Short mmCIF file of C-alpha atoms and ligand atoms in Angstrom, two decimals:
data_model
loop_
_atom_site.label_atom_id
_atom_site.label_comp_id
_atom_site.label_asym_id
_atom_site.label_seq_id
_atom_site.Cartn_x
_atom_site.Cartn_y
_atom_site.Cartn_z
CA MET L 1 120.53 165.04 0.03
CA SER L 2 122.67 162.16 -2.17
CA GLU L 3 121.01 159.67 -4.22
CA LYS L 4 122.30 157.25 -1.81
CA THR L 5 120.28 158.88 0.86
CA LYS L 6 117.29 158.68 -1.00
CA GLU L 7 118.02 155.51 -1.52
CA LEU L 8 118.25 154.23 2.35
CA GLN L 9 115.18 156.40 2.93
CA LYS L 10 112.81 154.53 0.44
CA LYS L 11 114.54 151.41 1.30
CA LEU L 12 113.83 150.96 4.55
CA LEU L 13 110.81 153.92 5.40
CA TRP L 14 107.00 153.91 5.52
CA GLU L 15 104.29 156.25 4.15
CA PHE L 16 100.70 154.96 3.35
CA PRO L 17 99.79 156.15 -0.06
CA HIS L 18 97.50 158.07 -2.03
CA ILE L 19 94.58 155.80 -3.90
CA GLY L 20 94.20 158.40 -6.31
CA LYS L 21 98.50 159.29 -6.75
CA LYS L 22 98.55 155.28 -7.06
CA TYR L 23 96.41 154.21 -9.00
CA PRO L 24 95.06 156.45 -11.54
CA ASP L 25 92.70 154.55 -13.44
CA HIS L 26 90.65 153.17 -9.70
CA ARG L 27 87.88 157.08 -10.11
CA GLU L 28 86.68 155.22 -12.72
CA LYS L 29 86.56 152.13 -11.41
CA ALA L 30 85.34 153.11 -7.39
CA GLU L 31 82.70 155.46 -8.98
CA ASP L 32 81.21 152.04 -10.67
CA PHE L 33 81.21 150.37 -7.74
CA CYS L 34 79.61 153.00 -5.94
CA GLN L 35 76.86 153.70 -7.34
CA GLY L 36 75.16 150.37 -6.53
CA TYR L 37 76.78 151.51 -2.83
CA LYS L 38 74.83 154.52 -2.64
CA GLU L 39 71.84 152.67 -3.24
CA TYR L 40 72.65 150.77 -0.71
CA LEU L 41 72.73 153.12 1.20
CA ASP L 42 69.27 154.31 0.27
CA HIS L 43 67.26 151.56 -0.17
CA GLY L 44 68.21 149.67 3.01
CA LYS L 45 68.24 153.04 6.43
CA THR L 46 67.53 150.15 9.29
CA GLU L 47 68.53 146.86 9.85
CA ARG L 48 65.96 145.19 9.12
CA GLU L 49 65.40 147.44 6.01
CA CYS L 50 69.65 145.73 5.53
CA ALA L 51 68.89 142.42 5.40
CA ALA L 52 65.76 142.53 3.35
CA ILE L 53 67.85 143.66 0.28
CA SER L 54 71.36 142.02 1.11
CA VAL L 55 68.97 138.52 0.79
CA ARG L 56 67.62 139.75 -2.69
CA MET L 57 71.61 140.39 -3.86
CA LEU L 58 71.70 136.86 -2.95
CA GLU L 59 69.77 134.89 -4.01
CA GLU L 60 70.04 137.31 -7.69
CA ALA L 61 73.63 135.99 -7.35
CA GLY L 62 72.17 132.36 -6.82
CA TYR L 63 72.62 131.78 -2.97
CA ARG L 64 69.84 129.91 -1.29
CA PRO L 65 68.93 129.10 2.00
CA PHE L 66 70.73 127.42 3.99
CA GLU L 67 69.13 123.65 5.19
CA PRO L 68 70.58 122.83 8.44
CA GLY L 69 71.89 118.96 7.88
CA LYS L 70 72.34 119.20 4.36
CA ALA L 71 74.52 118.80 2.64
CA TYR L 72 76.70 120.50 0.89
CA ALA L 73 79.98 120.79 -2.56
CA PRO L 74 82.57 123.20 -2.53
CA GLY L 75 81.09 126.10 -4.49
CA ASP L 76 77.32 125.36 -3.09
CA LYS L 77 75.94 129.75 -2.06
CA VAL L 78 73.43 129.98 1.23
CA TYR L 79 72.84 132.62 3.19
CA TRP L 80 69.72 132.18 6.71
CA VAL L 81 67.97 135.55 8.91
CA ASN L 82 68.08 135.44 12.24
CA ARG L 83 65.08 137.66 12.90
CA LYS L 84 64.38 139.66 10.14
CA LYS L 85 67.82 141.75 11.38
CA ALA L 86 70.66 139.75 10.89
CA VAL L 87 71.83 137.78 7.48
CA ILE L 88 75.03 134.90 7.48
CA ALA L 89 75.73 134.65 3.40
CA THR L 90 78.47 130.99 2.65
CA THR L 91 80.70 129.70 -0.34
CA PHE L 92 81.04 126.94 0.42
CA GLY L 93 84.74 126.11 0.03
CA ARG L 94 87.47 123.34 -1.63
CA LYS L 95 89.37 122.65 1.99
CA PRO L 96 87.47 120.78 4.65
CA ILE L 97 85.81 123.31 7.71
CA GLU L 98 88.19 121.56 9.85
CA GLU L 99 91.07 124.42 8.79
CA GLY L 100 88.37 126.63 9.73
CA VAL L 101 86.73 129.42 8.41
CA ARG L 102 87.16 133.11 6.79
CA ILE L 103 84.67 135.65 8.76
CA ASN L 104 83.75 138.16 7.64
CA GLY L 105 81.39 140.54 9.98
CA ALA L 106 79.70 144.25 9.43
CA HIS L 107 77.14 145.33 11.16
CA ILE L 108 73.25 146.56 9.95
CA ASP L 109 72.47 149.46 12.06
CA SER L 110 73.18 152.69 12.52
CA PRO L 111 72.99 155.26 15.38
CA ARG L 112 68.99 156.60 14.94
CA LEU L 113 66.03 158.10 17.21
CA ASP L 114 63.63 155.19 18.39
CA LEU L 115 59.63 156.29 19.08
CA LYS L 116 59.25 155.35 22.52
CA PRO L 117 56.11 152.12 23.54
CA VAL L 118 53.23 155.17 23.82
CA PRO L 119 55.65 157.01 21.03
CA LEU L 120 52.72 160.03 20.76
CA TYR L 121 51.04 163.22 22.88
CA GLU L 122 49.90 166.41 22.31
CA LYS L 123 51.47 170.02 23.12
CA ASN L 124 49.73 173.29 22.87
CA ASP L 125 47.67 172.30 20.06
CA ILE L 126 51.59 170.03 18.90
CA ALA L 127 51.28 166.71 18.18
CA TYR L 128 54.80 165.15 18.51
CA PHE L 129 56.24 161.42 19.05
CA LYS L 130 58.93 160.93 22.57
CA THR L 131 61.70 159.68 21.65
CA HIS L 132 64.81 157.11 22.84
CA TYR L 133 67.84 157.90 21.05
CA TYR L 134 70.04 154.59 19.63
CA GLY L 135 73.92 153.92 20.00
CA GLY L 136 76.28 156.45 20.17
CA LEU L 137 74.79 159.79 18.70
CA ARG L 138 75.46 163.90 19.21
CA LYS L 139 72.24 164.69 20.42
CA TYR L 140 72.44 168.45 18.55
CA GLN L 141 72.89 167.36 15.27
CA TRP L 142 69.58 166.03 15.60
CA GLY L 143 67.65 169.05 15.69
CA THR L 144 65.98 171.22 11.86
CA ILE L 145 66.93 167.74 10.36
CA PRO L 146 64.14 166.67 8.14
CA LEU L 147 63.62 162.80 9.12
CA ALA L 148 61.96 159.71 8.34
CA LEU L 149 59.99 157.46 9.59
CA HIS L 150 61.30 153.31 8.86
CA GLY L 151 59.69 150.72 10.78
CA VAL L 152 57.12 147.90 11.33
CA ILE L 153 53.71 146.89 13.82
CA ILE L 154 52.28 144.19 14.57
CA ARG L 155 48.80 144.77 14.21
CA GLU L 156 45.79 143.81 17.39
CA ASP L 157 45.01 141.67 14.26
CA GLY L 158 47.74 139.89 13.84
CA ALA L 159 48.77 141.76 10.36
CA GLU L 160 52.55 143.46 10.30
CA ILE L 161 52.60 146.76 8.86
CA THR L 162 55.38 148.32 7.38
CA VAL L 163 55.97 151.56 7.02
CA SER L 164 57.80 153.31 5.41
CA VAL L 165 57.05 157.30 5.52
CA GLY L 166 60.00 161.00 3.95
CA GLU L 167 61.64 159.69 1.98
CA GLU L 168 60.09 159.48 -1.72
CA LYS L 169 59.52 163.17 -3.64
CA GLY L 170 56.03 164.18 -2.32
CA GLU L 171 55.79 162.33 0.96
CA PRO L 172 55.96 164.33 3.71
CA ALA L 173 58.79 164.64 6.60
CA PHE L 174 59.58 165.02 10.35
CA CYS L 175 61.38 167.42 12.11
CA VAL L 176 62.56 167.65 16.06
CA THR L 177 62.74 171.53 16.85
CA ASP L 178 65.30 173.55 17.27
CA LEU L 179 65.76 177.26 19.59
CA LEU L 180 66.43 180.00 17.47
CA PRO L 181 69.67 182.13 18.79
CA HIS L 182 68.23 185.15 19.87
CA LEU L 183 66.39 182.92 22.73
CA SER L 184 69.22 180.23 23.16
CA ALA L 185 71.51 182.38 25.78
CA GLU L 186 70.41 179.74 28.27
CA GLN L 187 70.77 177.44 25.77
CA ASN L 188 74.02 178.18 24.69
CA LYS L 189 75.37 177.61 28.04
CA ARG L 190 74.61 174.36 28.81
CA PRO L 191 77.29 171.81 27.79
CA LEU L 192 77.28 170.67 23.67
CA SER L 193 76.42 166.85 25.01
CA GLU L 194 73.17 169.08 25.84
CA GLY L 195 72.63 171.33 23.47
CA ILE L 196 68.71 169.42 22.76
CA LYS L 197 69.06 166.83 25.31
CA GLY L 198 67.52 162.97 25.26
CA GLU L 199 63.47 164.48 26.97
CA GLU L 200 64.03 166.79 23.94
CA LEU L 201 64.55 164.86 20.15
CA ASN L 202 60.43 165.30 20.82
CA ILE L 203 59.69 165.43 16.84
CA LEU L 204 57.03 167.16 14.96
CA ILE L 205 54.77 164.55 13.49
CA GLY L 206 51.02 167.66 13.18
CA SER L 207 49.10 170.69 14.03
CA MET L 208 46.31 170.33 12.32
CA PRO L 209 43.39 168.97 15.21
CA PHE L 210 40.39 166.53 14.12
CA MET L 211 36.97 168.72 13.62
CA ASP L 212 34.15 167.25 14.72
CA ASP L 213 31.28 168.01 11.63
CA GLU L 214 27.75 167.05 14.70
CA SER L 215 29.36 169.57 17.33
CA ASP L 216 30.55 172.10 18.43
CA GLU L 217 32.16 171.05 22.27
CA LYS L 218 35.54 171.23 22.08
CA ILE L 219 38.00 168.06 21.78
CA LYS L 220 41.34 167.32 24.07
CA ASP L 221 43.43 166.41 22.14
CA ALA L 222 42.13 167.17 18.86
CA VAL L 223 45.45 167.09 17.02
CA LYS L 224 46.84 164.21 18.64
CA LEU L 225 42.61 162.74 17.73
CA GLN L 226 43.92 163.70 14.05
CA VAL L 227 46.69 162.23 13.62
CA MET L 228 45.97 159.38 14.88
CA ALA L 229 42.81 159.91 12.75
CA LEU L 230 44.97 159.27 9.63
CA LEU L 231 47.31 156.88 10.69
CA ASN L 232 44.01 154.48 11.39
CA GLU L 233 43.46 155.03 8.09
CA LYS L 234 46.37 154.32 5.89
CA TYR L 235 47.73 151.24 7.63
CA GLY L 236 44.66 150.46 10.59
CA ILE L 237 45.91 150.92 12.78
CA THR L 238 45.25 152.96 17.35
CA GLU L 239 47.49 154.32 19.70
CA LYS L 240 47.61 150.37 21.40
CA ASP L 241 49.55 148.73 18.20
CA PHE L 242 52.67 151.58 19.07
CA ILE L 243 53.78 149.17 22.05
CA ARG L 244 54.03 146.34 19.44
CA ALA L 245 56.12 148.81 17.66
CA GLU L 246 59.91 149.26 16.51
CA ILE L 247 59.79 152.76 14.43
CA GLU L 248 62.42 153.99 13.63
CA MET L 249 63.26 157.92 12.87
CA VAL L 250 66.21 158.73 10.59
CA PRO L 251 67.50 161.46 8.91
CA ALA L 252 66.06 161.95 5.00
CA PHE L 253 67.99 162.79 3.36
CA HIS L 254 69.67 160.88 0.39
CA ALA L 255 73.22 159.57 -0.13
CA ARG L 256 74.58 161.81 -2.49
CA ASP L 257 78.61 162.90 -3.96
CA ILE L 258 80.75 165.44 -2.00
CA GLY L 259 82.82 167.52 -3.44
CA PHE L 260 83.84 169.75 -6.74
CA ASP L 261 86.23 166.34 -7.85
CA ARG L 262 83.24 164.14 -5.87
CA SER L 263 85.42 162.02 -4.45
CA LEU L 264 83.66 161.70 -0.96
CA ILE L 265 80.37 159.91 -0.38
CA GLY L 266 77.23 162.17 2.49
CA ALA L 267 75.31 160.04 3.74
CA TYR L 268 73.39 158.81 6.73
CA GLY L 269 74.39 154.90 8.34
CA GLN L 270 77.74 153.96 6.46
CA ASP L 271 79.21 153.03 9.26
CA ASP L 272 78.91 150.60 8.67
CA ARG L 273 76.74 149.51 5.75
CA VAL L 274 79.36 150.49 3.84
CA CYS L 275 81.68 147.05 5.51
CA ALA L 276 77.70 145.27 4.95
CA TYR L 277 78.15 146.29 1.39
CA THR L 278 81.36 145.76 0.33
CA ALA L 279 81.89 142.14 2.32
CA LEU L 280 78.35 141.18 0.42
CA LYS L 281 80.10 142.05 -3.02
CA ALA L 282 83.05 140.13 -1.64
CA GLU L 283 81.10 137.36 -0.69
CA ILE L 284 78.85 137.11 -3.81
CA ALA L 285 82.17 137.42 -5.98
CA ALA L 286 83.68 134.66 -3.65
CA VAL L 287 83.16 131.64 -6.78
CA SER L 288 85.50 129.18 -5.59
CA PRO L 289 87.14 129.87 -1.75
CA ALA L 290 89.50 127.48 -0.53
CA TYR L 291 87.86 128.11 2.92
CA THR L 292 84.30 127.90 3.21
CA THR L 293 83.26 131.73 4.01
CA VAL L 294 81.04 133.63 6.30
CA THR L 295 79.55 136.64 6.09
CA VAL L 296 77.25 138.00 8.46
CA LEU L 297 75.42 141.39 8.30
CA THR L 298 74.48 141.80 12.57
CA ASP L 299 72.15 144.06 14.47
CA LYS L 300 72.61 145.93 18.22
CA GLU L 301 76.25 147.30 17.57
CA GLU L 302 75.52 150.07 17.90
CA ILE L 303 74.36 149.73 21.73
CA GLY L 304 76.89 146.91 22.40
CA SER L 305 76.27 144.15 20.27
CA GLU L 306 73.45 143.04 22.35
CA GLY L 307 70.17 140.55 21.73
CA ASN L 308 69.78 137.54 19.84
CA THR L 309 70.56 139.14 16.80
CA GLY L 310 73.84 141.05 17.96
CA LEU L 311 77.03 139.25 18.43
CA ASN L 312 77.29 138.70 21.66
CA SER L 313 74.34 136.41 21.11
CA ASP L 314 75.15 132.74 20.23
CA TYR L 315 73.81 133.05 16.50
CA LEU L 316 76.84 133.11 15.11
CA GLY L 317 78.11 130.08 16.75
CA HIS L 318 75.26 127.72 16.06
CA TYR L 319 75.67 128.64 12.70
CA ILE L 320 78.78 127.43 12.15
CA SER L 321 78.57 124.23 14.75
CA TRP L 322 75.71 123.42 12.09
CA LEU L 323 78.47 123.14 8.48
CA ALA L 324 81.37 122.02 10.96
CA LYS L 325 78.17 118.91 11.94
CA ALA L 326 77.65 118.82 8.00
CA GLN L 327 81.14 118.08 7.56
CA ASP L 328 81.46 115.33 10.45
CA ALA L 329 84.14 117.48 11.38
CA ASP L 330 84.42 119.22 15.28
CA VAL L 331 83.52 122.81 16.39
CA LYS L 332 86.01 123.87 17.68
CA LYS L 333 88.55 122.59 15.83
CA VAL L 334 87.08 124.46 13.46
CA LEU L 335 86.96 127.75 15.71
CA ILE L 336 90.62 128.13 16.33
CA ASN L 337 91.68 127.84 12.41
CA SER L 338 89.54 130.64 11.52
CA ILE L 339 89.80 133.65 11.20
CA CYS L 340 87.86 137.27 11.56
CA LEU L 341 88.37 140.22 9.41
CA SER L 342 85.20 142.40 12.25
CA SER L 343 84.59 145.08 8.97
CA ASP L 344 83.88 148.49 10.37
CA VAL L 345 84.75 151.48 10.32
CA ASN L 346 87.71 153.97 11.53
CA ALA L 347 87.56 157.46 12.10
CA ALA L 348 88.90 159.58 9.81
CA TYR L 349 92.11 162.24 10.75
CA ASP L 350 89.90 165.81 10.35
CA PRO L 351 92.48 168.38 9.59
CA THR L 352 89.44 170.82 11.02
CA PHE L 353 89.64 168.87 15.22
CA SER L 354 93.20 167.79 14.94
CA SER L 355 94.11 167.98 18.35
CA VAL L 356 92.11 164.27 19.20
CA TYR L 357 94.21 162.92 17.04
CA GLU L 358 97.64 161.19 16.64
CA PRO L 359 98.92 161.87 13.79
CA GLY L 360 101.52 159.05 12.68
CA ASN L 361 99.15 156.46 14.20
CA SER L 362 95.37 157.45 12.29
CA CYS L 363 93.96 156.90 9.17
CA TYR L 364 93.10 158.58 6.90
CA ILE L 365 90.78 159.13 3.43
CA ASN L 366 91.72 158.46 0.76
CA LYS L 367 95.11 155.74 1.19
CA GLY L 368 92.50 152.73 1.74
CA CYS L 369 90.44 150.43 4.13
CA VAL L 370 92.52 150.98 7.98
CA LEU L 371 93.23 147.69 9.70
CA THR L 372 93.35 148.65 12.67
CA LYS L 373 95.27 146.09 15.86
CA TYR L 374 93.48 147.52 17.96
CA THR L 375 89.92 149.61 19.50
CA GLY L 376 88.94 150.39 23.15
CA ALA L 377 90.05 153.21 25.13
CA ARG L 378 92.45 154.16 28.79
CA GLY L 379 94.21 151.56 27.89
CA LYS L 380 92.91 148.83 25.80
CA SER L 381 90.08 148.49 27.90
CA ALA L 382 87.80 146.11 26.18
CA SER L 383 89.44 145.91 23.27
CA ASN L 384 90.53 143.13 21.36
CA ASP L 385 94.44 143.36 20.42
CA ALA L 386 94.54 141.27 16.88
CA SER L 387 98.17 139.57 17.29
CA ALA L 388 101.41 140.03 15.07
CA GLU L 389 100.76 136.56 13.38
CA LEU L 390 97.16 137.75 12.30
CA MET L 391 98.69 141.24 11.93
CA ALA L 392 101.08 139.46 8.99
CA LYS L 393 98.98 137.31 7.54
CA VAL L 394 95.92 139.84 6.79
CA ILE L 395 98.75 142.19 5.10
CA LYS L 396 100.14 139.31 2.44
CA ILE L 397 97.11 139.15 1.78
CA MET L 398 96.62 142.43 1.07
CA ASP L 399 100.24 143.41 -0.47
CA ASP L 400 99.69 140.59 -2.16
CA ALA L 401 96.15 141.48 -4.47
CA GLY L 402 97.80 145.21 -4.45
CA VAL L 403 94.73 146.03 -2.09
CA CYS L 404 95.66 149.61 -1.29
CA TRP L 405 95.41 149.91 2.93
CA GLN L 406 96.39 151.92 5.93
CA THR L 407 96.81 151.45 9.66
CA GLY L 408 95.46 153.46 12.87
CA GLU L 409 94.42 153.95 15.79
CA LEU L 410 90.64 155.25 16.96
CA GLY L 411 92.24 158.35 18.43
CA ALA L 412 94.71 159.85 20.38
CA VAL L 413 95.38 157.71 23.91
CA ASP L 414 92.89 158.67 26.49
CA ALA L 415 90.92 161.24 24.31
CA GLY L 416 87.95 158.25 23.35
CA GLY L 417 87.82 155.60 21.98
CA GLY L 418 85.35 152.51 20.76
CA GLY L 419 84.45 148.67 20.25
CA THR L 420 83.02 146.36 17.97
CA ILE L 421 81.71 143.56 17.34
CA ALA L 422 85.30 142.21 17.22
CA LYS L 423 85.49 141.16 21.20
CA TYR L 424 82.77 138.52 20.59
CA VAL L 425 84.28 136.46 17.91
CA ALA L 426 87.31 136.70 19.62
CA SER L 427 85.65 135.40 23.08
CA MET L 428 84.30 132.57 20.35
CA ASN L 429 88.37 131.23 19.84
CA VAL L 430 88.60 133.71 16.83
CA ASP L 431 91.63 134.86 15.39
CA VAL L 432 89.64 138.23 15.11
CA VAL L 433 91.41 141.67 13.04
CA ASP L 434 89.26 144.81 12.79
CA LEU L 435 89.80 146.37 9.03
CA GLY L 436 87.22 149.02 7.54
CA VAL L 437 86.82 152.07 6.62
CA PRO L 438 87.84 156.25 7.33
CA ILE L 439 84.71 158.61 8.30
CA LEU L 440 84.40 161.40 8.28
CA SER L 441 81.94 162.68 11.03
CA MET L 442 80.83 159.40 12.10
CA HIS L 443 77.87 158.79 13.88
CA ALA L 444 76.45 162.36 12.33
CA PRO L 445 73.30 162.39 10.45
CA PHE L 446 75.06 163.24 7.83
CA GLU L 447 78.81 160.84 7.47
CA LEU L 448 81.44 160.59 4.99
CA ALA L 449 83.47 158.05 3.68
CA SER L 450 86.16 158.37 0.10
CA LYS L 451 84.93 156.04 -2.56
CA LEU L 452 88.36 155.28 -2.95
CA ASP L 453 88.35 153.00 0.44
CA VAL L 454 84.89 151.75 0.02
CA TYR L 455 86.55 150.17 -2.96
CA HIS L 456 89.53 148.96 -2.24
CA THR L 457 88.14 147.34 1.09
CA TYR L 458 85.87 145.76 -1.65
CA LEU L 459 89.78 144.39 -2.72
CA ALA L 460 90.54 143.67 0.03
CA PHE L 461 87.38 141.92 1.15
CA LYS L 462 88.03 139.74 -1.79
CA ALA L 463 91.53 138.90 -1.52
CA PHE L 464 90.58 137.57 1.72
CA TYR L 465 88.29 135.42 0.43
CA GLU L 466 90.36 134.65 -2.51
CA ALA L 467 93.16 133.84 -0.64
CA GLU L 468 94.72 129.87 -0.79
MN1 LIG O 1 80.32 150.50 13.25
MN1 LIG O 2 79.39 153.01 15.02
#
């Protein structure tokens, strides 16, 4: 190939670089950045826990609770919490709010097994919890792994009990059983999606019977009674209290470095706490932004952004209207001039399962955050399709800041699909585009992300808030 052709190739064609090659010195920076990220993952395994840690981080950084109606000055930092499950943080900008705000929305709920309202039962001297899975998960992946129990119980006397069992060394864990290969001939004929069925996601929680010192009479459901006795001793609860509870069973393992080179992080719940953490760090880093920032860590994305803590509710709109009102601004003008990054993960190209990806339009680990123009399924259905103008704006912000980014669809056409919060924010008449971290084994109990991608996603979010 002649020099001239090489030059032409370089000038006309485009390929996204590998961050490790483009910025060798970022390996150490990413390593440092991800220490805090791993701690965030280990201490935030539910939306409530993530909201609480995020508030703690915000308060330590000088944020104060937002007071609707109060006048704020540029540089002031506030936060607002929606029902303990969603958090909004703001740094007030130098420009009048009618010029728009900069929204960064990520979600802090992740797929898991929720306890049913009447969860406790006994069968053949073994006690179990019945579960109803939350979000899109592949049920067969949740058998035979250690699970931890997290949640809240409101007792009859009104006391709110926070529970967490299975995370600390020395604590017991729980698990869903599965058949041995010797006896699974029938089960093996099931489609993979029914390898373990929904009503088989029963969690083993005990096997010792309650002992009555004063009588030899047989006790009905003695193992169930023993479990309840232990729970009553520790938390003062009775069986009825489960109806006043939200208890989530999540993988009990902690975040780990993956690979000889430690280039990846393996952990539960990286979708989408990876964007929540990076968004929060970028929010905290904003000192004197031109535009007012609105960092939203939301709930219920995994079940369609439903409920009053999901972004299909009006809470974000109400918050922005409070911001507008404080400056006597028209909230409709604020919204039409606003830009939102719907910060969520995308499916990284997996060479082992390459047939579901279109290689030219997939995202890859270690090539940076992924800008996803549209999501959806079957002809972009139910998707926010970001405009060329918005793509240009966001790409310019990242290019100017030297951020490594790439683009990618969620799999090949008609291979599947998915959604994010993007369309709900777009329906408020805000310009929205998806941006996030490529993930391997997404929605599995143990998901993988590249440290360099995590770091560059943070850099992208920081640049978004710093842009004039
Ligand atoms: Mn997500
Ligand atoms: Mn998800």
